Amino acid sequence: GAVVSQHPSWVICKSGTSVKIECRSLDFQATTMFWYRQFPKQSLMLMATSNEGSKATYEQGVEKDKFLINHASLTLSTLTVTSAHPEDSSFYICSAIDSGGGTDTQYFGPGTRLTVL
Amino acid sequence: QKEVEQNSGPLSVPEGAIASLNCTYSDRGSQSFFWYRQYSGKSPELIMFIYSNGDKEDGRFTAQLNKASQYVSLLIRDSQPSDSATYLCAVAEGGTSYGKLTFGQGTILTVHP
């Protein structure tokens, strides 16, 4: 149980293009999902909290117009990196809380490695 | 600003030994504490969570929480080379920031045969 998937697992794109990353909770419903970014040899940095049916809450310093988050259903959240640049190259990881699980445990997806050329 | 501190290591232990990983946190109101393991190039996987003071055991893993000292630890008994990874301590906020985690920088553990 508590499986979270991400698609794609890796993506290479040209500078200036947009990339969409999907995060799905496969066997549970998730009112709340989180998006993280991790640079090499660093810990996870929370980018935003995604709440089903409402606007995402972004962490300080994260551009909401650049990193568009949509949480249209209880099992799917998407992160779109708009006009990507090489400095956006990173490992993007989502997580989800099981709404019916009774705890605030986050289950992580396998991550998406983005490389912007 | 909420902070979670871990010794970045690397911590090196021989196979079969006990590995002890430590973490301190700054927010006295924190309620939930998690240990995640992360292999290189992979996403974190949950090892244990603990909410109450004291010890919580799960197989070879024991989490210890001391809220008065704002300290949480993870013990790995009979360490195996496959336990070599980065271990992340995470502390959850409550209230309107329900579930939001603050991560420590991680401790690199190496178990050598």
mmCIF file of C-alpha atoms in Angstrom:
data_model
loop_
_atom_site.group_PDB
_atom_site.id
_atom_site.type_symbol
_atom_site.label_atom_id
_atom_site.label_comp_id
_atom_site.label_asym_id
_atom_site.label_seq_id
_atom_site.Cartn_x
_atom_site.Cartn_y
_atom_site.Cartn_z
ATOM 1 C CA GLY A 1 0.000 0.000 0.000
ATOM 2 C CA ALA A 2 0.805 3.746 -0.013
ATOM 3 C CA VAL A 3 2.426 3.793 -3.445
ATOM 4 C CA VAL A 4 3.170 7.074 -5.179
ATOM 5 C CA SER A 5 4.217 7.209 -8.814
ATOM 6 C CA GLN A 6 5.793 9.955 -10.866
ATOM 7 C CA HIS A 7 5.983 10.430 -14.589
ATOM 8 C CA PRO A 8 8.289 10.847 -16.332
ATOM 9 C CA SER A 9 11.188 9.390 -14.367
ATOM 10 C CA TRP A 10 13.587 11.530 -16.331
ATOM 11 C CA VAL A 11 13.328 14.248 -18.948
ATOM 12 C CA ILE A 12 15.759 16.251 -21.030
ATOM 13 C CA CYS A 13 14.538 19.461 -22.589
ATOM 14 C CA LYS A 14 15.818 22.550 -24.308
ATOM 15 C CA SER A 15 16.102 25.851 -22.507
ATOM 16 C CA GLY A 16 12.897 27.870 -22.758
ATOM 17 C CA THR A 17 10.532 24.933 -23.015
ATOM 18 C CA SER A 18 8.009 23.798 -20.402
ATOM 19 C CA VAL A 19 7.967 20.444 -18.711
ATOM 20 C CA LYS A 20 5.075 18.796 -16.875
ATOM 21 C CA ILE A 21 5.644 16.233 -14.132
ATOM 22 C CA GLU A 22 2.811 14.088 -12.816
ATOM 23 C CA CYS A 23 2.482 12.697 -9.315
ATOM 24 C CA ARG A 24 -0.124 10.041 -8.586
ATOM 25 C CA SER A 25 -1.187 8.240 -5.450
ATOM 26 C CA LEU A 26 -1.975 4.760 -6.714
ATOM 27 C CA ASP A 27 -3.828 3.099 -3.863
ATOM 28 C CA PHE A 28 -4.994 5.921 -1.662
ATOM 29 C CA GLN A 29 -6.488 9.370 -1.830
ATOM 30 C CA ALA A 30 -4.311 12.337 -1.087
ATOM 31 C CA THR A 31 -5.807 15.671 -0.178
ATOM 32 C CA THR A 32 -2.320 17.016 0.338
ATOM 33 C CA MET A 33 0.732 16.473 -1.804
ATOM 34 C CA PHE A 34 4.125 18.107 -1.628
ATOM 35 C CA TRP A 35 6.720 18.987 -4.242
ATOM 36 C CA TYR A 36 10.415 18.950 -3.419
ATOM 37 C CA ARG A 37 13.585 19.703 -5.299
ATOM 38 C CA GLN A 38 16.934 18.148 -4.516
ATOM 39 C CA PHE A 39 20.271 19.271 -5.885
ATOM 40 C CA PRO A 40 23.297 16.934 -5.794
ATOM 41 C CA LYS A 41 24.636 16.228 -2.316
ATOM 42 C CA GLN A 42 21.955 18.389 -0.719
ATOM 43 C CA SER A 43 18.864 17.572 1.267
ATOM 44 C CA LEU A 44 15.311 17.918 0.029
ATOM 45 C CA MET A 45 13.966 21.432 -0.255
ATOM 46 C CA LEU A 46 10.216 21.873 -0.106
ATOM 47 C CA MET A 47 8.922 23.907 -3.014
ATOM 48 C CA ALA A 48 5.187 23.921 -2.397
ATOM 49 C CA THR A 49 2.246 22.255 -0.740
ATOM 50 C CA SER A 50 -0.453 21.129 -3.113
ATOM 51 C CA ASN A 51 -4.010 20.895 -1.820
ATOM 52 C CA GLU A 52 -6.767 19.272 -3.831
ATOM 53 C CA GLY A 53 -9.205 21.810 -5.161
ATOM 54 C CA SER A 54 -7.331 24.891 -3.999
ATOM 55 C CA LYS A 55 -4.275 26.916 -4.838
ATOM 56 C CA ALA A 56 -0.883 25.606 -3.897
ATOM 57 C CA THR A 57 1.099 27.175 -1.089
ATOM 58 C CA TYR A 58 4.604 28.049 -2.182
ATOM 59 C CA GLU A 59 7.681 28.271 0.000
ATOM 60 C CA GLN A 60 9.560 31.506 0.254
ATOM 61 C CA GLY A 61 11.763 32.080 -2.772
ATOM 62 C CA VAL A 62 9.877 29.709 -5.077
ATOM 63 C CA GLU A 63 8.343 31.454 -8.080
ATOM 64 C CA LYS A 64 4.724 30.415 -8.366
ATOM 65 C CA ASP A 65 4.494 31.640 -11.953
ATOM 66 C CA LYS A 66 7.440 29.502 -12.955
ATOM 67 C CA PHE A 67 6.473 26.353 -11.085
ATOM 68 C CA LEU A 68 2.791 25.812 -11.773
ATOM 69 C CA ILE A 69 1.041 23.279 -9.570
ATOM 70 C CA ASN A 70 -2.358 21.776 -10.207
ATOM 71 C CA HIS A 71 -4.052 19.309 -7.861
ATOM 72 C CA ALA A 72 -7.267 18.607 -9.718
ATOM 73 C CA SER A 73 -8.122 15.285 -8.129
ATOM 74 C CA LEU A 74 -7.464 13.337 -4.957
ATOM 75 C CA THR A 75 -4.932 11.143 -6.736
ATOM 76 C CA LEU A 76 -3.119 13.498 -9.100
ATOM 77 C CA SER A 77 -0.955 16.574 -8.743
ATOM 78 C CA THR A 78 1.096 18.075 -11.552
ATOM 79 C CA LEU A 79 4.108 20.364 -11.518
ATOM 80 C CA THR A 80 4.863 22.346 -14.658
ATOM 81 C CA VAL A 81 8.254 23.979 -14.936
ATOM 82 C CA THR A 82 7.667 26.845 -17.346
ATOM 83 C CA SER A 83 10.397 28.316 -19.525
ATOM 84 C CA ALA A 84 12.941 25.965 -18.028
ATOM 85 C CA HIS A 85 16.572 27.008 -17.813
ATOM 86 C CA PRO A 86 19.723 25.021 -17.024
ATOM 87 C CA GLU A 87 19.619 26.148 -13.391
ATOM 88 C CA ASP A 88 16.256 24.347 -13.069
ATOM 89 C CA SER A 89 18.004 21.041 -13.691
ATOM 90 C CA SER A 90 17.410 19.021 -10.559
ATOM 91 C CA PHE A 91 15.739 15.984 -9.029
ATOM 92 C CA TYR A 92 12.062 16.746 -8.443
ATOM 93 C CA ILE A 93 10.259 14.563 -5.935
ATOM 94 C CA CYS A 94 6.628 14.554 -4.903
ATOM 95 C CA SER A 95 5.079 13.077 -1.801
ATOM 96 C CA ALA A 96 1.554 12.452 -0.625
ATOM 97 C CA ILE A 97 -0.271 12.017 2.634
ATOM 98 C CA ASP A 98 -2.911 9.303 2.821
ATOM 99 C CA SER A 99 -6.085 11.247 3.651
ATOM 100 C CA GLY A 100 -7.633 8.197 5.236
ATOM 101 C CA GLY A 101 -4.507 6.912 6.914
ATOM 102 C CA GLY A 102 -4.914 8.712 10.204
ATOM 103 C CA THR A 103 -1.304 9.896 10.260
ATOM 104 C CA ASP A 104 0.686 12.677 8.628
ATOM 105 C CA THR A 105 3.175 10.254 7.115
ATOM 106 C CA GLN A 106 4.425 11.326 3.709
ATOM 107 C CA TYR A 107 5.020 8.715 1.035
ATOM 108 C CA PHE A 108 7.436 9.712 -1.669
ATOM 109 C CA GLY A 109 7.325 9.152 -5.387
ATOM 110 C CA PRO A 110 10.418 7.827 -7.172
ATOM 111 C CA GLY A 111 11.401 11.272 -8.415
ATOM 112 C CA THR A 112 11.877 12.913 -11.810
ATOM 113 C CA ARG A 113 15.310 13.933 -12.973
ATOM 114 C CA LEU A 114 15.105 17.059 -15.096
ATOM 115 C CA THR A 115 17.989 18.139 -17.296
ATOM 116 C CA VAL A 116 17.670 21.423 -19.142
ATOM 117 C CA LEU A 117 20.144 21.912 -21.960
ATOM 118 C CA GLN B 1 12.913 29.424 11.500
ATOM 119 C CA LYS B 2 12.424 25.758 12.179
ATOM 120 C CA GLU B 3 15.642 23.792 12.007
ATOM 121 C CA VAL B 4 16.561 20.139 12.018
ATOM 122 C CA GLU B 5 20.195 19.272 12.586
ATOM 123 C CA GLN B 6 22.012 16.060 11.798
ATOM 124 C CA ASN B 7 25.653 15.136 11.779
ATOM 125 C CA SER B 8 26.405 14.825 8.063
ATOM 126 C CA GLY B 9 28.984 12.124 8.682
ATOM 127 C CA PRO B 10 30.054 10.038 7.020
ATOM 128 C CA LEU B 11 29.437 7.481 9.712
ATOM 129 C CA SER B 12 31.284 4.258 9.098
ATOM 130 C CA VAL B 13 30.493 1.062 10.997
ATOM 131 C CA PRO B 14 31.514 -2.556 10.478
ATOM 132 C CA GLU B 15 28.986 -5.128 9.368
ATOM 133 C CA GLY B 16 27.031 -6.487 12.313
ATOM 134 C CA ALA B 17 27.585 -3.436 14.498
ATOM 135 C CA ILE B 18 25.023 -0.956 15.782
ATOM 136 C CA ALA B 19 24.760 2.300 13.864
ATOM 137 C CA SER B 20 23.501 5.285 15.844
ATOM 138 C CA LEU B 21 22.104 8.284 14.015
ATOM 139 C CA ASN B 22 21.165 11.462 15.831
ATOM 140 C CA CYS B 23 18.965 14.457 15.147
ATOM 141 C CA THR B 24 17.963 17.592 17.025
ATOM 142 C CA TYR B 25 15.156 19.993 16.209
ATOM 143 C CA SER B 26 14.390 23.552 17.158
ATOM 144 C CA ASP B 27 10.572 23.711 17.220
ATOM 145 C CA ARG B 28 9.430 22.562 20.638
ATOM 146 C CA GLY B 29 5.867 22.261 19.338
ATOM 147 C CA SER B 30 6.741 19.574 16.796
ATOM 148 C CA GLN B 31 4.639 16.458 17.145
ATOM 149 C CA SER B 32 5.689 13.969 14.491
ATOM 150 C CA PHE B 33 9.137 12.657 13.684
ATOM 151 C CA PHE B 34 10.274 10.552 10.781
ATOM 152 C CA TRP B 35 13.336 8.707 9.580
ATOM 153 C CA TYR B 36 13.793 8.205 5.860
ATOM 154 C CA ARG B 37 16.507 6.329 4.006
ATOM 155 C CA GLN B 38 17.723 7.588 0.661
ATOM 156 C CA TYR B 39 19.969 5.663 -1.669
ATOM 157 C CA SER B 40 22.028 7.620 -4.154
ATOM 158 C CA GLY B 41 19.903 8.762 -7.073
ATOM 159 C CA LYS B 42 16.672 7.532 -5.483
ATOM 160 C CA SER B 43 13.872 9.175 -3.558
ATOM 161 C CA PRO B 44 13.484 8.798 0.211
ATOM 162 C CA GLU B 45 11.770 5.755 1.631
ATOM 163 C CA LEU B 46 10.137 5.734 5.033
ATOM 164 C CA ILE B 47 11.832 3.695 7.737
ATOM 165 C CA MET B 48 9.927 4.719 10.829
ATOM 166 C CA PHE B 49 7.818 7.398 12.411
ATOM 167 C CA ILE B 50 7.499 8.179 16.089
ATOM 168 C CA TYR B 51 5.122 10.447 17.946
ATOM 169 C CA SER B 52 5.605 9.659 21.644
ATOM 170 C CA ASN B 53 8.550 9.923 23.975
ATOM 171 C CA GLY B 54 10.503 6.724 24.377
ATOM 172 C CA ASP B 55 11.527 3.944 22.061
ATOM 173 C CA LYS B 56 9.799 2.406 19.079
ATOM 174 C CA GLU B 57 11.170 -0.775 17.584
ATOM 175 C CA ASP B 58 10.611 -2.248 14.127
ATOM 176 C CA GLY B 59 12.831 -5.152 13.216
ATOM 177 C CA ARG B 60 16.451 -4.029 13.292
ATOM 178 C CA PHE B 61 15.467 -0.393 13.672
ATOM 179 C CA THR B 62 14.725 1.494 16.889
ATOM 180 C CA ALA B 63 13.656 5.120 16.969
ATOM 181 C CA GLN B 64 14.079 7.067 20.179
ATOM 182 C CA LEU B 65 12.364 10.355 20.975
ATOM 183 C CA ASN B 66 13.033 12.780 23.805
ATOM 184 C CA LYS B 67 10.834 15.843 23.408
ATOM 185 C CA ALA B 68 12.257 17.568 26.490
ATOM 186 C CA SER B 69 15.719 17.485 24.927
ATOM 187 C CA GLN B 70 14.329 17.964 21.399
ATOM 188 C CA TYR B 71 16.240 14.939 20.283
ATOM 189 C CA VAL B 72 15.390 11.982 18.093
ATOM 190 C CA SER B 73 17.652 9.113 17.153
ATOM 191 C CA LEU B 74 17.682 5.983 15.031
ATOM 192 C CA LEU B 75 19.541 2.818 15.964
ATOM 193 C CA ILE B 76 20.251 0.162 13.368
ATOM 194 C CA ARG B 77 21.197 -3.174 14.856
ATOM 195 C CA ASP B 78 23.171 -5.835 12.999
ATOM 196 C CA SER B 79 24.087 -3.316 10.305
ATOM 197 C CA GLN B 80 24.369 -4.684 6.781
ATOM 198 C CA PRO B 81 26.207 -3.288 3.754
ATOM 199 C CA SER B 82 22.775 -2.764 2.185
ATOM 200 C CA ASP B 83 22.043 -0.244 4.948
ATOM 201 C CA SER B 84 24.657 2.057 3.437
ATOM 202 C CA ALA B 85 22.699 5.142 2.447
ATOM 203 C CA THR B 86 21.863 8.666 3.527
ATOM 204 C CA TYR B 87 19.479 8.811 6.467
ATOM 205 C CA LEU B 88 17.179 11.796 6.667
ATOM 206 C CA CYS B 89 15.551 12.979 9.859
ATOM 207 C CA ALA B 90 12.322 14.903 9.286
ATOM 208 C CA VAL B 91 10.052 16.788 11.645
ATOM 209 C CA ALA B 92 6.429 17.573 10.849
ATOM 210 C CA GLU B 93 4.534 20.716 11.636
ATOM 211 C CA GLY B 94 1.012 20.660 12.867
ATOM 212 C CA GLY B 95 -1.912 23.017 12.733
ATOM 213 C CA THR B 96 -2.419 24.871 9.459
ATOM 214 C CA SER B 97 0.834 23.420 8.117
ATOM 215 C CA TYR B 98 -0.311 19.872 8.727
ATOM 216 C CA GLY B 99 2.148 17.328 7.446
ATOM 217 C CA LYS B 100 4.720 19.816 6.225
ATOM 218 C CA LEU B 101 8.172 18.349 6.830
ATOM 219 C CA THR B 102 11.454 20.013 7.643
ATOM 220 C CA PHE B 103 14.381 17.794 6.752
ATOM 221 C CA GLY B 104 17.815 17.596 8.242
ATOM 222 C CA GLN B 105 20.764 17.590 5.892
ATOM 223 C CA GLY B 106 21.105 13.830 6.211
ATOM 224 C CA THR B 107 23.741 11.509 7.641
ATOM 225 C CA ILE B 108 25.725 9.350 5.255
ATOM 226 C CA LEU B 109 26.112 5.844 6.656
ATOM 227 C CA THR B 110 28.627 3.358 5.310
ATOM 228 C CA VAL B 111 28.571 -0.233 6.529
ATOM 229 C CA HIS B 112 31.757 -2.021 5.563
ATOM 230 C CA PRO B 113 32.088 -5.811 5.380
#
